mmCIF file of N, CA, C and O in Angstrom:
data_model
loop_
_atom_site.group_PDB
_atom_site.id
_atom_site.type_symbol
_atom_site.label_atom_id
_atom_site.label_comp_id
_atom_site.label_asym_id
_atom_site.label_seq_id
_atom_site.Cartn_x
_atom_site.Cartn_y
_atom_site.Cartn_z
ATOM 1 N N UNK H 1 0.843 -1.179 0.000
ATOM 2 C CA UNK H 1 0.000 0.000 0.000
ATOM 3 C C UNK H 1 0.892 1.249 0.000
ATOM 4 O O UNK H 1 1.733 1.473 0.871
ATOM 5 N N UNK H 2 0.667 1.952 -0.932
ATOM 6 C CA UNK H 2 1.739 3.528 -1.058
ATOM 7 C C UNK H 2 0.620 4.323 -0.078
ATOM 8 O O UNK H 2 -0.610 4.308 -0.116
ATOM 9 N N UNK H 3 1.762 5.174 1.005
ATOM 10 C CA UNK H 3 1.103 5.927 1.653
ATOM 11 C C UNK H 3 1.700 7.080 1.456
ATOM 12 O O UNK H 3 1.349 7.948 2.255
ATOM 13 N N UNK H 4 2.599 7.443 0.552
ATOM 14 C CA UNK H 4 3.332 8.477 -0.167
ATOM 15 C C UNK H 4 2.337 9.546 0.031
ATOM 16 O O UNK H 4 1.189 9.415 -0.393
ATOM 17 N N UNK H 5 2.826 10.846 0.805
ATOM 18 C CA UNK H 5 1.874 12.121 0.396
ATOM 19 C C UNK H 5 2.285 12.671 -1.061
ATOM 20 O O UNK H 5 3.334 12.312 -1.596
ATOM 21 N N UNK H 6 1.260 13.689 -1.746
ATOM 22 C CA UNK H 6 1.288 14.026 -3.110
ATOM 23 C C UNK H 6 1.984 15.504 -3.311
ATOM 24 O O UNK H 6 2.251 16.242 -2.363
ATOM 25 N N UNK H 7 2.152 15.717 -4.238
ATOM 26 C CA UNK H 7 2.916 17.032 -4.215
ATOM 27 C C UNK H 7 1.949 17.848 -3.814
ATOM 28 O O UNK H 7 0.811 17.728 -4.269
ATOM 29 N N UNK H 8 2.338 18.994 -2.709
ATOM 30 C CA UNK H 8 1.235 19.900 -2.487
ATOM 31 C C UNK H 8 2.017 21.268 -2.308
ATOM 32 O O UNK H 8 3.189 21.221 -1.935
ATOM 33 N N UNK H 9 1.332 22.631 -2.591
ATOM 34 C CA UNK H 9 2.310 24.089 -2.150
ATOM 35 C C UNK H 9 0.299 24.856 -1.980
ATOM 36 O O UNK H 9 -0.795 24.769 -2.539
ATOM 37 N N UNK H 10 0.939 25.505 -0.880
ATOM 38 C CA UNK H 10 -0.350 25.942 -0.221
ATOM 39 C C UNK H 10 0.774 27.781 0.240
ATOM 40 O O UNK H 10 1.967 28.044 0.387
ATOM 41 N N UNK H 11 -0.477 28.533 0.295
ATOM 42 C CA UNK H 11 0.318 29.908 0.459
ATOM 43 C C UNK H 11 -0.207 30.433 1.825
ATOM 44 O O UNK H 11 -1.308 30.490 2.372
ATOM 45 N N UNK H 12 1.173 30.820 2.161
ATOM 46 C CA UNK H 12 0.975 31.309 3.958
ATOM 47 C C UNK H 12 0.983 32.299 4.272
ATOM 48 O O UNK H 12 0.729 32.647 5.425
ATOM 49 N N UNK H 13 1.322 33.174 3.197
ATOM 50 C CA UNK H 13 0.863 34.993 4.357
ATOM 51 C C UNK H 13 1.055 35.536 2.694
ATOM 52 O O UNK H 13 2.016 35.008 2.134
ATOM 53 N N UNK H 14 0.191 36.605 1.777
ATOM 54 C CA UNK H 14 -0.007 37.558 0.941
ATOM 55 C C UNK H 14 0.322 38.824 1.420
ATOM 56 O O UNK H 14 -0.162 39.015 2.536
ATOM 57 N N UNK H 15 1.022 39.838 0.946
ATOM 58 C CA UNK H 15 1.840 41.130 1.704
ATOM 59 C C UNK H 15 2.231 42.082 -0.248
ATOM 60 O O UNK H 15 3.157 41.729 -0.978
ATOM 61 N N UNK H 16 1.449 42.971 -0.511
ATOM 62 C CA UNK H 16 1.547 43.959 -1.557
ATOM 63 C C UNK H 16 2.506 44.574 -1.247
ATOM 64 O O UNK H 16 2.408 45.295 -0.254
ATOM 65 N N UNK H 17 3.398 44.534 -1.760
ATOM 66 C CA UNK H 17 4.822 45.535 -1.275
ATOM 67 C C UNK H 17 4.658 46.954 -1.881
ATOM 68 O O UNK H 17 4.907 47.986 -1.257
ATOM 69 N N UNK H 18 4.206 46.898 -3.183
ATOM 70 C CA UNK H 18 4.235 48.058 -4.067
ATOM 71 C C UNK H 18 2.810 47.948 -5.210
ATOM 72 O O UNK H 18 2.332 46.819 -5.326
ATOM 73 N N UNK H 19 2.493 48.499 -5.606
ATOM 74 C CA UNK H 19 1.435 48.718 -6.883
ATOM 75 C C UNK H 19 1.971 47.952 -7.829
ATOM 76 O O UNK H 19 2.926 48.249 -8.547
ATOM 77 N N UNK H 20 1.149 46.630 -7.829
ATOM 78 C CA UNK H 20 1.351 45.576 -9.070
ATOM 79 C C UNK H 20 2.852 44.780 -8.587
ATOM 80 O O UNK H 20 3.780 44.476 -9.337
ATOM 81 N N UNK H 21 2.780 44.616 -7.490
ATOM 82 C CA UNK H 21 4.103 43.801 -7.123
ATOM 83 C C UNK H 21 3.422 43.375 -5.320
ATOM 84 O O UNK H 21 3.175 44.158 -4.403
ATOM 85 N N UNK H 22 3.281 41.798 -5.364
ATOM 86 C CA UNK H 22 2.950 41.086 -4.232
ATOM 87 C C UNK H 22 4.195 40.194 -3.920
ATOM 88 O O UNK H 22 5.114 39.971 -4.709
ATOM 89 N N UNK H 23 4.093 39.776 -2.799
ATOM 90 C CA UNK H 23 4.995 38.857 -2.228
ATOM 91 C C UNK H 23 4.365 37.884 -1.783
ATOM 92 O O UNK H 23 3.569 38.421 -1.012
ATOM 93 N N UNK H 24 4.093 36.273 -1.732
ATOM 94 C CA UNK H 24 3.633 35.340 -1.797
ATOM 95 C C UNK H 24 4.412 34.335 -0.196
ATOM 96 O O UNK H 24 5.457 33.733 -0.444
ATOM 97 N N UNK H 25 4.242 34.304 0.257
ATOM 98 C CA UNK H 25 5.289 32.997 1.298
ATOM 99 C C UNK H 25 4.381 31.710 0.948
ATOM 100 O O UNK H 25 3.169 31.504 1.019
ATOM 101 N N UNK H 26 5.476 30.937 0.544
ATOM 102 C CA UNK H 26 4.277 29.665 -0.080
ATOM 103 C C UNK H 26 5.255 28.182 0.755
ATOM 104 O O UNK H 26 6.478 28.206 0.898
ATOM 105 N N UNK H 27 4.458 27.153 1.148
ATOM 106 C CA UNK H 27 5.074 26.135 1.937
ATOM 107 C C UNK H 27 4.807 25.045 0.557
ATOM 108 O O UNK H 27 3.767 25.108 -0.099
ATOM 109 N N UNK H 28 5.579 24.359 0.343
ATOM 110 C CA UNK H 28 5.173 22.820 -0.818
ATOM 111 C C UNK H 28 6.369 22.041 -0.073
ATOM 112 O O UNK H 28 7.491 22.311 0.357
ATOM 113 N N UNK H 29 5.394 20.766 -0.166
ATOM 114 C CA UNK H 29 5.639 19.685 0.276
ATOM 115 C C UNK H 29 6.372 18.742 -1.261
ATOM 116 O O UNK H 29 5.569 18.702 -2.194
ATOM 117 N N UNK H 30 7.406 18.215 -1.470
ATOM 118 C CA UNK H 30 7.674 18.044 -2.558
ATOM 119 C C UNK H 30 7.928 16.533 -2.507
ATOM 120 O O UNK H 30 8.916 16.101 -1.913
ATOM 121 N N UNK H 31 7.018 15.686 -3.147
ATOM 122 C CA UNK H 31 7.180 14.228 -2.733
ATOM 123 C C UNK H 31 8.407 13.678 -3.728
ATOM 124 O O UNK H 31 8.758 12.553 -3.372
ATOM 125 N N UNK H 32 8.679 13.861 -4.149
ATOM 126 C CA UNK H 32 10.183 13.109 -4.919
ATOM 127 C C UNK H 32 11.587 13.347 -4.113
ATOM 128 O O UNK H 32 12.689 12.849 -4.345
ATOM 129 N N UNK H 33 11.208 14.238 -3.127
ATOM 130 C CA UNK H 33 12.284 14.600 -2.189
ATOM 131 C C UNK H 33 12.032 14.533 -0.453
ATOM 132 O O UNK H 33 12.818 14.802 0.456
ATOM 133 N N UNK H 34 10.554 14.046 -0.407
ATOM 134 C CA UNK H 34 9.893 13.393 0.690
ATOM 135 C C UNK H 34 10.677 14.640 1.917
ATOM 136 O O UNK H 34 11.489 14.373 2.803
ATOM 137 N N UNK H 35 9.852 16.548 1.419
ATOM 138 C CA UNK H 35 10.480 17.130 2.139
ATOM 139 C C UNK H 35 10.113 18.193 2.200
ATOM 140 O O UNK H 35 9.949 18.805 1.145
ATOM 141 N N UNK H 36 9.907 18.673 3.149
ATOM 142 C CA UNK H 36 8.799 20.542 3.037
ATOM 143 C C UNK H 36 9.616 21.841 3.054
ATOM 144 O O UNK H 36 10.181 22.283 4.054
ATOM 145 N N UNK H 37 9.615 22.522 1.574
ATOM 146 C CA UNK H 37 9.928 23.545 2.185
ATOM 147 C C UNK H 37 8.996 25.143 1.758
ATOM 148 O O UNK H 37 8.200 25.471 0.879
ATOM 149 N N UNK H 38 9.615 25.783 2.884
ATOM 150 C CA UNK H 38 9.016 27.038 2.432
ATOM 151 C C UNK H 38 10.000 28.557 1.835
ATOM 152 O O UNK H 38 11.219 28.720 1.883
ATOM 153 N N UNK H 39 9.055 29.383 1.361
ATOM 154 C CA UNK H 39 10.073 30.313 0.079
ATOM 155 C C UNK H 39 9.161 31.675 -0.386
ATOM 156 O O UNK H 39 7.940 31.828 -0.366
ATOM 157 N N UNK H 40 9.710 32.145 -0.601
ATOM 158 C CA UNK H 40 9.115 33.522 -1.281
ATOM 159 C C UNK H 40 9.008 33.544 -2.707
ATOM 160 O O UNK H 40 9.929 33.178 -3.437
ATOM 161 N N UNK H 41 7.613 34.075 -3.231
ATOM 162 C CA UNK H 41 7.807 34.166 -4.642
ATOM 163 C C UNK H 41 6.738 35.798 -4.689
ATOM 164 O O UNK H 41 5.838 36.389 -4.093
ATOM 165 N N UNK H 42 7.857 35.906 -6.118
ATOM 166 C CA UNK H 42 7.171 37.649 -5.947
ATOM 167 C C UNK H 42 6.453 37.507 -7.065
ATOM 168 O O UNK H 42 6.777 36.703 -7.939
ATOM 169 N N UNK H 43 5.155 38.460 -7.160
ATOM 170 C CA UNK H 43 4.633 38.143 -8.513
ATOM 171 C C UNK H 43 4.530 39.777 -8.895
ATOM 172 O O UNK H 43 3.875 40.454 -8.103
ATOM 173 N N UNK H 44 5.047 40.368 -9.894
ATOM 174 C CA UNK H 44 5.494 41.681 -10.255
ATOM 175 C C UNK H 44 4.501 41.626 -11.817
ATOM 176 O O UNK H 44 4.855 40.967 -12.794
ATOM 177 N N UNK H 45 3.392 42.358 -11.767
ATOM 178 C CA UNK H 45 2.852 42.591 -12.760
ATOM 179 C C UNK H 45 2.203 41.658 -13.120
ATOM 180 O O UNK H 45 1.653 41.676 -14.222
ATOM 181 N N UNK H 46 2.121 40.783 -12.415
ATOM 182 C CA UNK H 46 1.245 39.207 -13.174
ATOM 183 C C UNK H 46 2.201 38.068 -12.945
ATOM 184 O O UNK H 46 1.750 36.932 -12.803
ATOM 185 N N UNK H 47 3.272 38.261 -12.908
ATOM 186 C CA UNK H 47 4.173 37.675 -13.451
ATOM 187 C C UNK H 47 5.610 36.690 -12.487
ATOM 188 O O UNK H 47 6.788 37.045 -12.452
ATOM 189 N N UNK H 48 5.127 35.679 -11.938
ATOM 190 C CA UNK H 48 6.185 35.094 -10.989
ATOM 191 C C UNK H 48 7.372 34.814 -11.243
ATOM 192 O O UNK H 48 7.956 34.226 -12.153
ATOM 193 N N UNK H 49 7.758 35.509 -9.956
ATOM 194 C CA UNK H 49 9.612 35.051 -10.196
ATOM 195 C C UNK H 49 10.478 35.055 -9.227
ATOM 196 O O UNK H 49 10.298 36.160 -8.714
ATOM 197 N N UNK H 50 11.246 34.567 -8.685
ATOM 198 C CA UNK H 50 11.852 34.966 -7.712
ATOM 199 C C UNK H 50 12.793 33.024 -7.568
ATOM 200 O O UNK H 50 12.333 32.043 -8.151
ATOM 201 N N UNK H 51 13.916 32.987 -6.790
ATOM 202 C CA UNK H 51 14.556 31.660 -6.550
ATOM 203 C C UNK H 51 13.716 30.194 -6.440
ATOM 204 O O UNK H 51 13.895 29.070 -6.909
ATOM 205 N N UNK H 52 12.605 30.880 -5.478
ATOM 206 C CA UNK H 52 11.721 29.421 -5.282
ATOM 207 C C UNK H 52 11.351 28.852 -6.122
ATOM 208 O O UNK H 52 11.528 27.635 -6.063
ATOM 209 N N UNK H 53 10.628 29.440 -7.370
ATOM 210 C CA UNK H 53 10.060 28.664 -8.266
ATOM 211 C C UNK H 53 11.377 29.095 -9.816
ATOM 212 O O UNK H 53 10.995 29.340 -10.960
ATOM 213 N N UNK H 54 12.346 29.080 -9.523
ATOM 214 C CA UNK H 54 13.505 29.588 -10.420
ATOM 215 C C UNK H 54 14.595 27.777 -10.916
ATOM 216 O O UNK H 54 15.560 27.314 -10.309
ATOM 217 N N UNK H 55 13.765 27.111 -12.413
ATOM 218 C CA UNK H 55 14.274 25.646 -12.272
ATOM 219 C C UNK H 55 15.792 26.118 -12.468
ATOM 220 O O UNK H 55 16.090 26.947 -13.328
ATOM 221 N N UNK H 56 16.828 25.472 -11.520
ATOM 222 C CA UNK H 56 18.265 25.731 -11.281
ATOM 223 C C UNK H 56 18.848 26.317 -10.303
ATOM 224 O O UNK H 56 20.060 26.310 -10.086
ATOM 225 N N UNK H 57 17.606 27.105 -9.363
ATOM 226 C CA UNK H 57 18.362 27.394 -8.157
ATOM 227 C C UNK H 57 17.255 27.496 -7.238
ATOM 228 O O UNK H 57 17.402 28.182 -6.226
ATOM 229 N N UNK H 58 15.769 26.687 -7.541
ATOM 230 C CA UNK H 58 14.721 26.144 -6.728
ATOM 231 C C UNK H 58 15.461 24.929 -5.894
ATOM 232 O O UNK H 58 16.372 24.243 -6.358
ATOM 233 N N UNK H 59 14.886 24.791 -4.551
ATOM 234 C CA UNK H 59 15.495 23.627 -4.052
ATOM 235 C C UNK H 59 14.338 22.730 -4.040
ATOM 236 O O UNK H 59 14.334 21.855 -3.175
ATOM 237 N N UNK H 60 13.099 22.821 -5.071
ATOM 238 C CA UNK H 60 12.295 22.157 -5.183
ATOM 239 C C UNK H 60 12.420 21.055 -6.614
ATOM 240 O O UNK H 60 13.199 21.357 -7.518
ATOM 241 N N UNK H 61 11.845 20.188 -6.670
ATOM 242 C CA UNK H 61 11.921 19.457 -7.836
ATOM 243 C C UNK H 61 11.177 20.257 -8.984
ATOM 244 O O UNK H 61 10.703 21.391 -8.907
ATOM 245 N N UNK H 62 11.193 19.155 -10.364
ATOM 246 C CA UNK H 62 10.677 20.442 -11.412
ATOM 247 C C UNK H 62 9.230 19.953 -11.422
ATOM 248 O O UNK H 62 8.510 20.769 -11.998
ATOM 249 N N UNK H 63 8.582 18.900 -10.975
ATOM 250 C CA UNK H 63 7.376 18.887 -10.343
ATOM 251 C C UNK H 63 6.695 19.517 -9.541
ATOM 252 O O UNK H 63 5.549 19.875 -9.813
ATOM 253 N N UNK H 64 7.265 19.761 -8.435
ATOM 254 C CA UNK H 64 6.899 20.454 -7.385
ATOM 255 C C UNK H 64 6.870 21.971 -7.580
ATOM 256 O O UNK H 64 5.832 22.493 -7.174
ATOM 257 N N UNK H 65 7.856 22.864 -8.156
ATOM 258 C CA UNK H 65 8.531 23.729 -8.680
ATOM 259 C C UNK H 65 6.602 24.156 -9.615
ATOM 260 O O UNK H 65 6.077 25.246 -9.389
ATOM 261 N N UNK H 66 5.926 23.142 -10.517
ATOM 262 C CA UNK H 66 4.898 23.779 -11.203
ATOM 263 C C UNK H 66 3.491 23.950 -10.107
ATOM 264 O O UNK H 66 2.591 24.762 -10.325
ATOM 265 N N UNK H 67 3.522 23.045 -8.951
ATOM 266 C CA UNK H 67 2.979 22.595 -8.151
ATOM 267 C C UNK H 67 2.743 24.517 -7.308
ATOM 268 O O UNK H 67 1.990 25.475 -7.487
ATOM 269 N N UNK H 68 3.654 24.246 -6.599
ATOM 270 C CA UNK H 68 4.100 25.924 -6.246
ATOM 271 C C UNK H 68 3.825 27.130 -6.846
ATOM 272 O O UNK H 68 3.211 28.038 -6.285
ATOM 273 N N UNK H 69 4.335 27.179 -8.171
ATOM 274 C CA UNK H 69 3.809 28.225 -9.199
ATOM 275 C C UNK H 69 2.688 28.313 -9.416
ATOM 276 O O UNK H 69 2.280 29.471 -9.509
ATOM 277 N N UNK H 70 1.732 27.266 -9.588
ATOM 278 C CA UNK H 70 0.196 26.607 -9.871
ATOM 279 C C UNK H 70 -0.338 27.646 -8.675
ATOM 280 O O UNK H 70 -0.875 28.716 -8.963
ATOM 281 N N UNK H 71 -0.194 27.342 -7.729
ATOM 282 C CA UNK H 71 -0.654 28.013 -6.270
ATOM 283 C C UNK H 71 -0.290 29.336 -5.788
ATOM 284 O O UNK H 71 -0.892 29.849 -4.845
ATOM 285 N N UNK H 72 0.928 30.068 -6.559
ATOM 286 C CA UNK H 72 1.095 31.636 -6.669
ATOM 287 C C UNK H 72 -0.103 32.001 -7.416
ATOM 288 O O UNK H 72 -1.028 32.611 -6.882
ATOM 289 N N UNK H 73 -0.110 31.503 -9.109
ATOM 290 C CA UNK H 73 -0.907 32.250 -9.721
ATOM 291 C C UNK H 73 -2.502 32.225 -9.590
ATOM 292 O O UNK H 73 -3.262 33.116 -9.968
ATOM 293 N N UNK H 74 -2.865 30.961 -8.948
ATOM 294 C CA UNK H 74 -4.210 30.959 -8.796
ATOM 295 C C UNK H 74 -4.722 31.924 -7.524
ATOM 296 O O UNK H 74 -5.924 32.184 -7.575
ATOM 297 N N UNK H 75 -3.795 32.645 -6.092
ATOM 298 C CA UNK H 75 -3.926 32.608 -5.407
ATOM 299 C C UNK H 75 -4.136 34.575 -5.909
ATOM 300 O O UNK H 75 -4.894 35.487 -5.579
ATOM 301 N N UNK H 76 -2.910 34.392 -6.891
ATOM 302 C CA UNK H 76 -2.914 35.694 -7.322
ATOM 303 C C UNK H 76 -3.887 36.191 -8.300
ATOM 304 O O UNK H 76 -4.429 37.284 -8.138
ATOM 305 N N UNK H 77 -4.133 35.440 -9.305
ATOM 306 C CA UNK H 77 -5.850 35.692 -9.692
ATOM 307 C C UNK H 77 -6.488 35.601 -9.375
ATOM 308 O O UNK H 77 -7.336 35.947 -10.198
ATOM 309 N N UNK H 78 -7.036 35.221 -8.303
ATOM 310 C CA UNK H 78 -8.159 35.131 -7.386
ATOM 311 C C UNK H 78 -8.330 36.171 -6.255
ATOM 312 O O UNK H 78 -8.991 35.952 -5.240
ATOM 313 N N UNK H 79 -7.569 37.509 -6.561
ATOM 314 C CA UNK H 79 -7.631 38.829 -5.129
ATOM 315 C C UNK H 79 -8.542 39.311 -5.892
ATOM 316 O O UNK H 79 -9.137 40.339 -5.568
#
């Protein structure tokens, strides 16, 4: 029986720094690395970016990595 949890990124505190620029603190659980972490992603104009979800210097997998992003932008179209 796999009791493996699934990839999950859920967002923990929303903070507008500037006009058209938010800051995101997002926690994902990344199951290929059976390991939680949490990270900042900025979304500047629509538009996410920042290390966390950055493939090459994310310490998330590239699964998890869309998982995360998935959950900036929905969180961010949805204010």
């Amino acid at each position: 029986m796999n009791t493996r949890k699934p990839m999950a990124a859920h967002i923990v505190a929303a903070e507008e720094v500037a006009k058209g620029e938010v800051h995101f603190t997002v926690e994902a659980y990344d199951a290929l690395q059976e390991k939680s972490f949490t990270g900042v992603v900025k979304v500047i104009d629509g538009m996410p970016q920042g290390h966390f979800i950055k493939p090459g210097k994310s310490p998330l997998s590239p699964p998890c990595l869309q998982v995360a992003k998935a959950a900036v932008l929905n969180a961010h179209n949805s204010k």
